[in-house]
PDB file of C-alpha atoms and ligand atoms in Angstrom:
ATOM      1  CA  UNK A   1     106.098 112.726 103.119  1.00  0.00           C
ATOM      2  CA  UNK A   2     106.674 109.004 103.578  1.00  0.00           C
ATOM      3  CA  UNK A   3     107.853 106.952 100.630  1.00  0.00           C
ATOM      4  CA  UNK A   4     107.311 103.202 100.733  1.00  0.00           C
ATOM      5  CA  UNK A   5     108.758 100.966  98.014  1.00  0.00           C
ATOM      6  CA  UNK A   6     107.307  97.478  97.715  1.00  0.00           C
ATOM      7  CA  UNK A   7     107.928  94.541  95.374  1.00  0.00           C
ATOM      8  CA  UNK A   8     105.476  95.159  92.553  1.00  0.00           C
ATOM      9  CA  UNK A   9     102.152  96.727  91.519  1.00  0.00           C
ATOM     10  CA  UNK A  10     100.090  94.106  93.358  1.00  0.00           C
ATOM     11  CA  UNK A  11     102.063  94.772  96.549  1.00  0.00           C
ATOM     12  CA  UNK A  12     101.442  98.509  96.019  1.00  0.00           C
ATOM     13  CA  UNK A  13      97.720  97.738  96.044  1.00  0.00           C
ATOM     14  CA  UNK A  14      97.942  95.561  99.149  1.00  0.00           C
ATOM     15  CA  UNK A  15      99.922  98.195 101.061  1.00  0.00           C
ATOM     16  CA  UNK A  16      97.596 101.061 100.096  1.00  0.00           C
ATOM     17  CA  UNK A  17      94.557  98.911 100.931  1.00  0.00           C
ATOM     18  CA  UNK A  18      96.052  98.130 104.344  1.00  0.00           C
ATOM     19  CA  UNK A  19      96.259 101.870 105.024  1.00  0.00           C
ATOM     20  CA  UNK A  20      92.608 102.324 104.028  1.00  0.00           C
ATOM     21  CA  UNK A  21      91.556  99.371 106.194  1.00  0.00           C
ATOM     22  CA  UNK A  22      93.430 100.874 109.155  1.00  0.00           C
ATOM     23  CA  UNK A  23      91.488 104.105 108.669  1.00  0.00           C
ATOM     24  CA  UNK A  24      88.244 102.191 108.368  1.00  0.00           C
ATOM     25  CA  UNK A  25      88.831 100.428 111.674  1.00  0.00           C
ATOM     26  CA  UNK A  26      88.958 103.834 113.365  1.00  0.00           C
ATOM     27  CA  UNK A  27      86.035 105.260 111.397  1.00  0.00           C
ATOM     28  CA  UNK A  28      83.478 102.889 109.823  1.00  0.00           C
ATOM     29  CA  UNK A  29      81.872 105.832 107.998  1.00  0.00           C
ATOM     30  CA  UNK A  30      85.175 106.894 106.461  1.00  0.00           C
ATOM     31  CA  UNK A  31      84.994 109.355 103.563  1.00  0.00           C
ATOM     32  CA  UNK A  32      87.343 107.766 101.037  1.00  0.00           C
ATOM     33  CA  UNK A  33      88.670 109.887  98.188  1.00  0.00           C
ATOM     34  CA  UNK A  34      89.034 107.667  95.132  1.00  0.00           C
ATOM     35  CA  UNK A  35      91.185 108.040  92.043  1.00  0.00           C
ATOM     36  CA  UNK A  36      90.262 106.404  88.769  1.00  0.00           C
ATOM     37  CA  UNK A  37      92.666 105.122  86.102  1.00  0.00           C
ATOM     38  CA  UNK A  38      94.910 102.048  86.238  1.00  0.00           C
ATOM     39  CA  UNK A  39      97.106 102.793  89.259  1.00  0.00           C
ATOM     40  CA  UNK A  40      94.603 102.205  92.087  1.00  0.00           C
ATOM     41  CA  UNK A  41      92.924  99.145  90.547  1.00  0.00           C
ATOM     42  CA  UNK A  42      95.136  96.737  92.551  1.00  0.00           C
ATOM     43  CA  UNK A  43      94.163  98.686  95.692  1.00  0.00           C
ATOM     44  CA  UNK A  44      90.450  98.280  94.932  1.00  0.00           C
ATOM     45  CA  UNK A  45      91.033  94.571  94.263  1.00  0.00           C
ATOM     46  CA  UNK A  46      92.726  94.204  97.662  1.00  0.00           C
ATOM     47  CA  UNK A  47      89.857  96.080  99.334  1.00  0.00           C
ATOM     48  CA  UNK A  48      87.344  93.785  97.618  1.00  0.00           C
ATOM     49  CA  UNK A  49      89.309  90.815  98.968  1.00  0.00           C
ATOM     50  CA  UNK A  50      89.025  92.331 102.463  1.00  0.00           C
ATOM     51  CA  UNK A  51      85.270  92.592 101.963  1.00  0.00           C
ATOM     52  CA  UNK A  52      85.135  88.904 101.067  1.00  0.00           C
ATOM     53  CA  UNK A  53      86.895  88.234 104.368  1.00  0.00           C
ATOM     54  CA  UNK A  54      84.246  90.234 106.220  1.00  0.00           C
ATOM     55  CA  UNK A  55      85.153  93.953 106.144  1.00  0.00           C
ATOM     56  CA  UNK A  56      82.017  96.093 106.019  1.00  0.00           C
ATOM     57  CA  UNK A  57      82.046  99.070 103.642  1.00  0.00           C
ATOM     58  CA  UNK A  58      78.332  99.820 103.935  1.00  0.00           C
ATOM     59  CA  UNK A  59      78.863 103.094 105.791  1.00  0.00           C
ATOM     60  CA  UNK A  60      81.819 104.244 103.659  1.00  0.00           C
ATOM     61  CA  UNK A  61      81.296 107.237 101.386  1.00  0.00           C
ATOM     62  CA  UNK A  62      83.408 107.669  98.243  1.00  0.00           C
ATOM     63  CA  UNK A  63      84.334 110.939  96.583  1.00  0.00           C
ATOM     64  CA  UNK A  64      85.838 110.955  93.088  1.00  0.00           C
ATOM     65  CA  UNK A  65      88.516 113.384  91.996  1.00  0.00           C
ATOM     66  CA  UNK A  66      87.312 114.152  88.526  1.00  0.00           C
ATOM     67  CA  UNK A  67      85.065 113.413  85.560  1.00  0.00           C
ATOM     68  CA  UNK A  68      85.263 113.977  81.824  1.00  0.00           C
ATOM     69  CA  UNK A  69      83.072 116.643  80.287  1.00  0.00           C
ATOM     70  CA  UNK A  70      80.575 115.299  77.770  1.00  0.00           C
ATOM     71  CA  UNK A  71      80.761 111.538  78.434  1.00  0.00           C
ATOM     72  CA  UNK A  72      77.351 110.225  79.559  1.00  0.00           C
ATOM     73  CA  UNK A  73      77.353 108.757  83.089  1.00  0.00           C
ATOM     74  CA  UNK A  74      76.218 105.388  81.717  1.00  0.00           C
ATOM     75  CA  UNK A  75      79.162 105.213  79.269  1.00  0.00           C
ATOM     76  CA  UNK A  76      81.668 102.640  80.622  1.00  0.00           C
ATOM     77  CA  UNK A  77      84.509 105.158  80.101  1.00  0.00           C
ATOM     78  CA  UNK A  78      82.934 107.778  82.369  1.00  0.00           C
ATOM     79  CA  UNK A  79      84.397 108.058  85.843  1.00  0.00           C
ATOM     80  CA  UNK A  80      80.864 107.648  87.232  1.00  0.00           C
ATOM     81  CA  UNK A  81      80.876 104.205  85.605  1.00  0.00           C
ATOM     82  CA  UNK A  82      84.419 103.448  86.833  1.00  0.00           C
ATOM     83  CA  UNK A  83      83.471 104.278  90.422  1.00  0.00           C
ATOM     84  CA  UNK A  84      80.387 102.059  90.261  1.00  0.00           C
ATOM     85  CA  UNK A  85      82.182  99.155  88.537  1.00  0.00           C
ATOM     86  CA  UNK A  86      85.589  99.118  90.260  1.00  0.00           C
ATOM     87  CA  UNK A  87      84.662 100.432  93.704  1.00  0.00           C
ATOM     88  CA  UNK A  88      80.991 100.640  94.684  1.00  0.00           C
ATOM     89  CA  UNK A  89      79.859  97.232  93.391  1.00  0.00           C
ATOM     90  CA  UNK A  90      82.849  95.160  94.573  1.00  0.00           C
ATOM     91  CA  UNK A  91      82.982  96.874  97.985  1.00  0.00           C
ATOM     92  CA  UNK A  92      79.258  97.230  98.575  1.00  0.00           C
ATOM     93  CA  UNK A  93      79.254 101.024  98.815  1.00  0.00           C
ATOM     94  CA  UNK A  94      75.734 102.453  98.537  1.00  0.00           C
ATOM     95  CA  UNK A  95      74.794 104.481  95.443  1.00  0.00           C
ATOM     96  CA  UNK A  96      73.801 107.440  97.630  1.00  0.00           C
ATOM     97  CA  UNK A  97      77.267 107.311  99.219  1.00  0.00           C
ATOM     98  CA  UNK A  98      79.014 108.273  95.960  1.00  0.00           C
ATOM     99  CA  UNK A  99      80.002 111.797  95.016  1.00  0.00           C
ATOM    100  CA  UNK A 100      81.398 112.381  91.516  1.00  0.00           C
ATOM    101  CA  UNK A 101      81.627 115.724  89.694  1.00  0.00           C
ATOM    102  CA  UNK A 102      78.850 116.101  87.108  1.00  0.00           C
ATOM    103  CA  UNK A 103      80.640 116.375  83.767  1.00  0.00           C
ATOM    104  CA  UNK A 104      77.350 116.792  81.912  1.00  0.00           C
ATOM    105  CA  UNK A 105      75.959 119.660  83.962  1.00  0.00           C
ATOM    106  CA  UNK A 106      74.602 122.495  81.804  1.00  0.00           C
ATOM    107  CA  UNK A 107      76.302 124.929  84.201  1.00  0.00           C
ATOM    108  CA  UNK A 108      79.721 123.431  85.047  1.00  0.00           C
ATOM    109  CA  UNK A 109      80.641 126.271  87.394  1.00  0.00           C
ATOM    110  CA  UNK A 110      77.507 125.680  89.485  1.00  0.00           C
ATOM    111  CA  UNK A 111      78.154 121.912  89.410  1.00  0.00           C
ATOM    112  CA  UNK A 112      81.683 122.446  90.754  1.00  0.00           C
ATOM    113  CA  UNK A 113      80.411 124.753  93.487  1.00  0.00           C
ATOM    114  CA  UNK A 114      77.740 122.271  94.576  1.00  0.00           C
ATOM    115  CA  UNK A 115      80.326 119.440  94.524  1.00  0.00           C
ATOM    116  CA  UNK A 116      82.476 121.435  96.967  1.00  0.00           C
ATOM    117  CA  UNK A 117      79.432 122.083  99.192  1.00  0.00           C
ATOM    118  CA  UNK A 118      78.486 118.383  99.201  1.00  0.00           C
ATOM    119  CA  UNK A 119      82.062 117.392 100.052  1.00  0.00           C
ATOM    120  CA  UNK A 120      82.099 119.905 102.886  1.00  0.00           C
ATOM    121  CA  UNK A 121      78.733 118.589 104.141  1.00  0.00           C
ATOM    122  CA  UNK A 122      80.231 115.093 104.297  1.00  0.00           C
ATOM    123  CA  UNK A 123      82.969 116.481 106.548  1.00  0.00           C
ATOM    124  CA  UNK A 124      85.751 116.366 103.946  1.00  0.00           C
ATOM    125  CA  UNK A 125      87.897 113.439 102.860  1.00  0.00           C
ATOM    126  CA  UNK A 126      89.448 111.205 105.539  1.00  0.00           C
ATOM    127  CA  UNK A 127      91.789 109.209 103.285  1.00  0.00           C
ATOM    128  CA  UNK A 128      92.479 110.221  99.695  1.00  0.00           C
ATOM    129  CA  UNK A 129      93.860 107.705  97.194  1.00  0.00           C
ATOM    130  CA  UNK A 130      95.743 109.355  94.341  1.00  0.00           C
ATOM    131  CA  UNK A 131      97.498 108.331  91.162  1.00  0.00           C
ATOM    132  CA  UNK A 132      99.983 110.563  89.366  1.00  0.00           C
ATOM    133  CA  UNK A 133     100.160 111.536  85.708  1.00  0.00           C
ATOM    134  CA  UNK A 134     103.396 111.238  83.712  1.00  0.00           C
ATOM    135  CA  UNK A 135     103.476 115.030  83.800  1.00  0.00           C
ATOM    136  CA  UNK A 136     102.961 115.212  87.573  1.00  0.00           C
ATOM    137  CA  UNK A 137      99.224 115.861  87.497  1.00  0.00           C
ATOM    138  CA  UNK A 138      96.940 114.837  90.357  1.00  0.00           C
ATOM    139  CA  UNK A 139      93.240 114.566  89.685  1.00  0.00           C
ATOM    140  CA  UNK A 140      93.193 116.400  86.360  1.00  0.00           C
ATOM    141  CA  UNK A 141      95.234 119.300  87.711  1.00  0.00           C
ATOM    142  CA  UNK A 142      97.663 119.651  84.861  1.00  0.00           C
ATOM    143  CA  UNK A 143     101.019 121.430  85.176  1.00  0.00           C
ATOM    144  CA  UNK A 144     100.336 125.115  85.779  1.00  0.00           C
ATOM    145  CA  UNK A 145      97.351 124.460  88.070  1.00  0.00           C
ATOM    146  CA  UNK A 146      97.444 126.713  91.111  1.00  0.00           C
ATOM    147  CA  UNK A 147      98.317 124.867  94.302  1.00  0.00           C
ATOM    148  CA  UNK A 148      95.303 126.505  95.986  1.00  0.00           C
ATOM    149  CA  UNK A 149      92.906 125.760  93.096  1.00  0.00           C
ATOM    150  CA  UNK A 150      89.384 124.496  93.786  1.00  0.00           C
ATOM    151  CA  UNK A 151      87.002 122.211  91.866  1.00  0.00           C
ATOM    152  CA  UNK A 152      86.609 123.604  88.357  1.00  0.00           C
ATOM    153  CA  UNK A 153      86.289 122.927  84.662  1.00  0.00           C
ATOM    154  CA  UNK A 154      89.719 122.436  83.157  1.00  0.00           C
ATOM    155  CA  UNK A 155      91.387 121.402  79.895  1.00  0.00           C
ATOM    156  CA  UNK A 156      93.264 118.108  79.625  1.00  0.00           C
ATOM    157  CA  UNK A 157      96.849 118.398  78.429  1.00  0.00           C
ATOM    158  CA  UNK A 158      97.906 116.660  75.227  1.00  0.00           C
ATOM    159  CA  UNK A 159     100.093 114.312  77.331  1.00  0.00           C
ATOM    160  CA  UNK A 160      97.088 113.240  79.391  1.00  0.00           C
ATOM    161  CA  UNK A 161      94.832 112.885  76.353  1.00  0.00           C
ATOM    162  CA  UNK A 162      97.486 110.698  74.695  1.00  0.00           C
ATOM    163  CA  UNK A 163      97.869 108.589  77.853  1.00  0.00           C
ATOM    164  CA  UNK A 164      94.101 108.095  78.164  1.00  0.00           C
ATOM    165  CA  UNK A 165      93.629 107.341  74.454  1.00  0.00           C
ATOM    166  CA  UNK A 166      93.945 103.645  75.376  1.00  0.00           C
ATOM    167  CA  UNK A 167      90.371 103.792  76.689  1.00  0.00           C
ATOM    168  CA  UNK A 168      88.854 105.280  73.515  1.00  0.00           C
ATOM    169  CA  UNK A 169      88.488 104.003  69.939  1.00  0.00           C
ATOM    170  CA  UNK A 170      90.339 106.958  68.397  1.00  0.00           C
ATOM    171  CA  UNK A 171      92.703 109.527  69.962  1.00  0.00           C
ATOM    172  CA  UNK A 172      90.364 112.354  68.899  1.00  0.00           C
ATOM    173  CA  UNK A 173      87.565 110.767  70.964  1.00  0.00           C
ATOM    174  CA  UNK A 174      89.375 111.523  74.244  1.00  0.00           C
ATOM    175  CA  UNK A 175      87.542 114.420  75.869  1.00  0.00           C
ATOM    176  CA  UNK A 176      89.354 117.738  75.857  1.00  0.00           C
ATOM    177  CA  UNK A 177      87.787 118.992  79.096  1.00  0.00           C
ATOM    178  CA  UNK A 178      87.041 117.693  82.566  1.00  0.00           C
ATOM    179  CA  UNK A 179      85.762 118.769  85.938  1.00  0.00           C
ATOM    180  CA  UNK A 180      88.409 118.197  88.590  1.00  0.00           C
ATOM    181  CA  UNK A 181      88.882 118.824  92.276  1.00  0.00           C
ATOM    182  CA  UNK A 182      91.531 121.504  92.644  1.00  0.00           C
ATOM    183  CA  UNK A 183      94.922 120.912  94.227  1.00  0.00           C
ATOM    184  CA  UNK A 184      93.733 122.985  97.180  1.00  0.00           C
ATOM    185  CA  UNK A 185      90.605 120.826  97.488  1.00  0.00           C
ATOM    186  CA  UNK A 186      92.632 117.605  97.395  1.00  0.00           C
ATOM    187  CA  UNK A 187      95.132 118.987  99.914  1.00  0.00           C
ATOM    188  CA  UNK A 188      92.362 119.277 102.530  1.00  0.00           C
ATOM    189  CA  UNK A 189      92.129 115.470 102.799  1.00  0.00           C
ATOM    190  CA  UNK A 190      93.343 114.494 106.269  1.00  0.00           C
ATOM    191  CA  UNK A 191      95.515 111.694 104.920  1.00  0.00           C
ATOM    192  CA  UNK A 192      96.752 111.045 101.364  1.00  0.00           C
ATOM    193  CA  UNK A 193      98.087 107.835  99.818  1.00  0.00           C
ATOM    194  CA  UNK A 194      99.515 108.142  96.299  1.00  0.00           C
ATOM    195  CA  UNK A 195     100.124 104.908  94.422  1.00  0.00           C
ATOM    196  CA  UNK A 196     102.367 104.583  91.373  1.00  0.00           C
ATOM    197  CA  UNK A 197     103.959 101.754  89.461  1.00  0.00           C
ATOM    198  CA  UNK A 198     105.944 101.370  86.263  1.00  0.00           C
ATOM    199  CA  UNK A 199     108.924 103.161  84.699  1.00  0.00           C
ATOM    200  CA  UNK A 200     106.728 105.778  82.975  1.00  0.00           C
ATOM    201  CA  UNK A 201     105.940 107.276  86.398  1.00  0.00           C
ATOM    202  CA  UNK A 202     109.545 107.500  87.642  1.00  0.00           C
ATOM    203  CA  UNK A 203     110.319 111.063  86.501  1.00  0.00           C
ATOM    204  CA  UNK A 204     107.029 112.478  87.846  1.00  0.00           C
ATOM    205  CA  UNK A 205     107.523 110.685  91.173  1.00  0.00           C
ATOM    206  CA  UNK A 206     111.066 112.055  91.545  1.00  0.00           C
ATOM    207  CA  UNK A 207     109.885 115.591  90.707  1.00  0.00           C
ATOM    208  CA  UNK A 208     107.010 115.340  93.182  1.00  0.00           C
ATOM    209  CA  UNK A 209     109.136 113.971  96.039  1.00  0.00           C
ATOM    210  CA  UNK A 210     112.477 115.686  95.552  1.00  0.00           C
ATOM    211  CA  UNK A 211     111.885 118.624  93.217  1.00  0.00           C
ATOM    212  CA  UNK A 212     110.681 122.087  94.199  1.00  0.00           C
ATOM    213  CA  UNK A 213     107.091 122.588  95.346  1.00  0.00           C
ATOM    214  CA  UNK A 214     105.728 124.163  92.194  1.00  0.00           C
ATOM    215  CA  UNK A 215     102.671 124.450  89.986  1.00  0.00           C
ATOM    216  CA  UNK A 216     104.827 122.899  87.251  1.00  0.00           C
ATOM    217  CA  UNK A 217     104.467 119.600  89.128  1.00  0.00           C
ATOM    218  CA  UNK A 218     101.096 119.685  90.903  1.00  0.00           C
ATOM    219  CA  UNK A 219     101.856 116.489  92.873  1.00  0.00           C
ATOM    220  CA  UNK A 220     104.708 118.343  94.596  1.00  0.00           C
ATOM    221  CA  UNK A 221     102.049 119.822  96.930  1.00  0.00           C
ATOM    222  CA  UNK A 222     102.348 116.520  98.828  1.00  0.00           C
ATOM    223  CA  UNK A 223     105.667 117.707 100.296  1.00  0.00           C
ATOM    224  CA  UNK A 224     103.687 120.243 102.349  1.00  0.00           C
ATOM    225  CA  UNK A 225     100.939 117.848 103.412  1.00  0.00           C
ATOM    226  CA  UNK A 226     101.133 116.720 107.051  1.00  0.00           C
ATOM    227  CA  UNK A 227     100.119 113.101 106.351  1.00  0.00           C
ATOM    228  CA  UNK A 228     101.082 111.979 102.848  1.00  0.00           C
ATOM    229  CA  UNK A 229     102.521 108.627 101.772  1.00  0.00           C
ATOM    230  CA  UNK A 230     103.680 107.439  98.368  1.00  0.00           C
ATOM    231  CA  UNK A 231     103.502 103.704  97.780  1.00  0.00           C
ATOM    232  CA  UNK A 232     105.681 102.768  94.809  1.00  0.00           C
ATOM    233  CA  UNK A 233     106.988  99.774  92.965  1.00  0.00           C
ATOM    234  CA  UNK A 234     110.760  99.741  92.293  1.00  0.00           C
ATOM    235  CA  UNK A 235     110.316 101.042  88.727  1.00  0.00           C
ATOM    236  CA  UNK A 236     108.296 104.075  89.795  1.00  0.00           C
ATOM    237  CA  UNK A 237     110.892 104.753  92.521  1.00  0.00           C
ATOM    238  CA  UNK A 238     113.842 104.349  90.160  1.00  0.00           C
ATOM    239  CA  UNK A 239     114.654 108.051  89.690  1.00  0.00           C
ATOM    240  CA  UNK A 240     114.544 108.988  93.384  1.00  0.00           C
ATOM    241  CA  UNK A 241     117.992 110.149  94.458  1.00  0.00           C
ATOM    242  CA  UNK A 242     119.301 107.920  97.248  1.00  0.00           C
ATOM    243  CA  UNK A 243     116.351 105.670  96.603  1.00  0.00           C
ATOM    244  CA  UNK A 244     115.554 103.288  99.426  1.00  0.00           C
ATOM    245  CA  UNK A 245     116.880  99.775  99.071  1.00  0.00           C
ATOM    246  CA  UNK A 246     114.814  98.555 101.995  1.00  0.00           C
ATOM    247  CA  UNK A 247     111.049  98.261 101.855  1.00  0.00           C
ATOM    248  CA  UNK A 248     110.288 101.558 103.511  1.00  0.00           C
ATOM    249  CA  UNK A 249     111.874 104.933 104.003  1.00  0.00           C
ATOM    250  CA  UNK A 250     111.026 108.487 104.941  1.00  0.00           C
ATOM    251  CA  UNK A 251     111.810 110.888 102.099  1.00  0.00           C
ATOM    252  CA  UNK A 252     111.623 114.098 104.111  1.00  0.00           C
TER     253      UNK A 252
HETATM  254  C1  F6R B 301      92.116 109.786  87.899  1.00  0.00           C
HETATM  255  C2  F6R B 301      93.073 110.831  88.109  1.00  0.00           C
HETATM  256  C3  F6R B 301      94.399 110.886  87.442  1.00  0.00           C
HETATM  257  C4  F6R B 301      95.129 109.547  87.387  1.00  0.00           C
HETATM  258  C5  F6R B 301      96.423 109.703  86.603  1.00  0.00           C
HETATM  259  C6  F6R B 301      97.178 108.400  86.487  1.00  0.00           C
HETATM  260  O1  F6R B 301      90.955 110.031  88.700  1.00  0.00           O
HETATM  261  O2  F6R B 301      92.738 111.669  88.827  1.00  0.00           O
HETATM  262  O3  F6R B 301      95.199 111.805  88.120  1.00  0.00           O
HETATM  263  O4  F6R B 301      95.389 109.099  88.688  1.00  0.00           O
HETATM  264  O5  F6R B 301      96.126 110.184  85.326  1.00  0.00           O
HETATM  265  O6  F6R B 301      96.439 107.529  85.686  1.00  0.00           O
HETATM  266  P1  F6R B 301      96.836 105.992  85.586  1.00  0.00           P
HETATM  267  O7  F6R B 301      96.687 105.451  86.952  1.00  0.00           O
HETATM  268  O8  F6R B 301      95.829 105.408  84.642  1.00  0.00           O
HETATM  269  O9  F6R B 301      98.232 105.939  85.096  1.00  0.00           O
END
């Protein structure tokens, strides 16, 4: 895994966006795996800036990692809404080029199976953008998720519900369940770029990069991925042993 440390959260976004734009130059119909949450917002902003300078995203297809169970798609807090607002509209990605798990499906198991089929039919993810939870989760694969897990209905941990309470009026309004790509599903992306910034991510980043590969820290699967890069600000990199002082370094 490569670890790149840059000046701040905006620079994290610019660096991750540069990696996406590189991929897009080689494949205009790139399948881009997109994370929601705060971490990748600076990346989406940098991609939108590239669009203003002429980059064409009209053939790009976007695949989300996860969705809450029981939040209507039109609700601004749904990940459907996030993908439309933060990614599809600013980049000009077509509505029929978006794939997001259906958190309101009457049969969640069937919805997860058809999500996997649709992803397969698109040829899988070319570049996957990831964030990381304070507890080492990726997508909504909480600690204990099998490293070969597939898209499924899952429970959110109390840590994650507390972290995401900032988006809801009351802590008890945070959904308890989600549909999420599995760690095994995410691991099939050909290239993965995880972005993290801030001191609250430092312990999870260190565990993912330098701890054992274990279900206790789902992001640790990245150590086994053939093309994974973490782009960090100095605070998120702070607990890495022998942390790089230069801008870029190879962790393993
Ligand atoms: C979101 C997702 C999550 C977030 C993680 C970090 O689709 O899959 O794994 O990336 O919870 O969230 P932020 O970036 O808000 O700290």
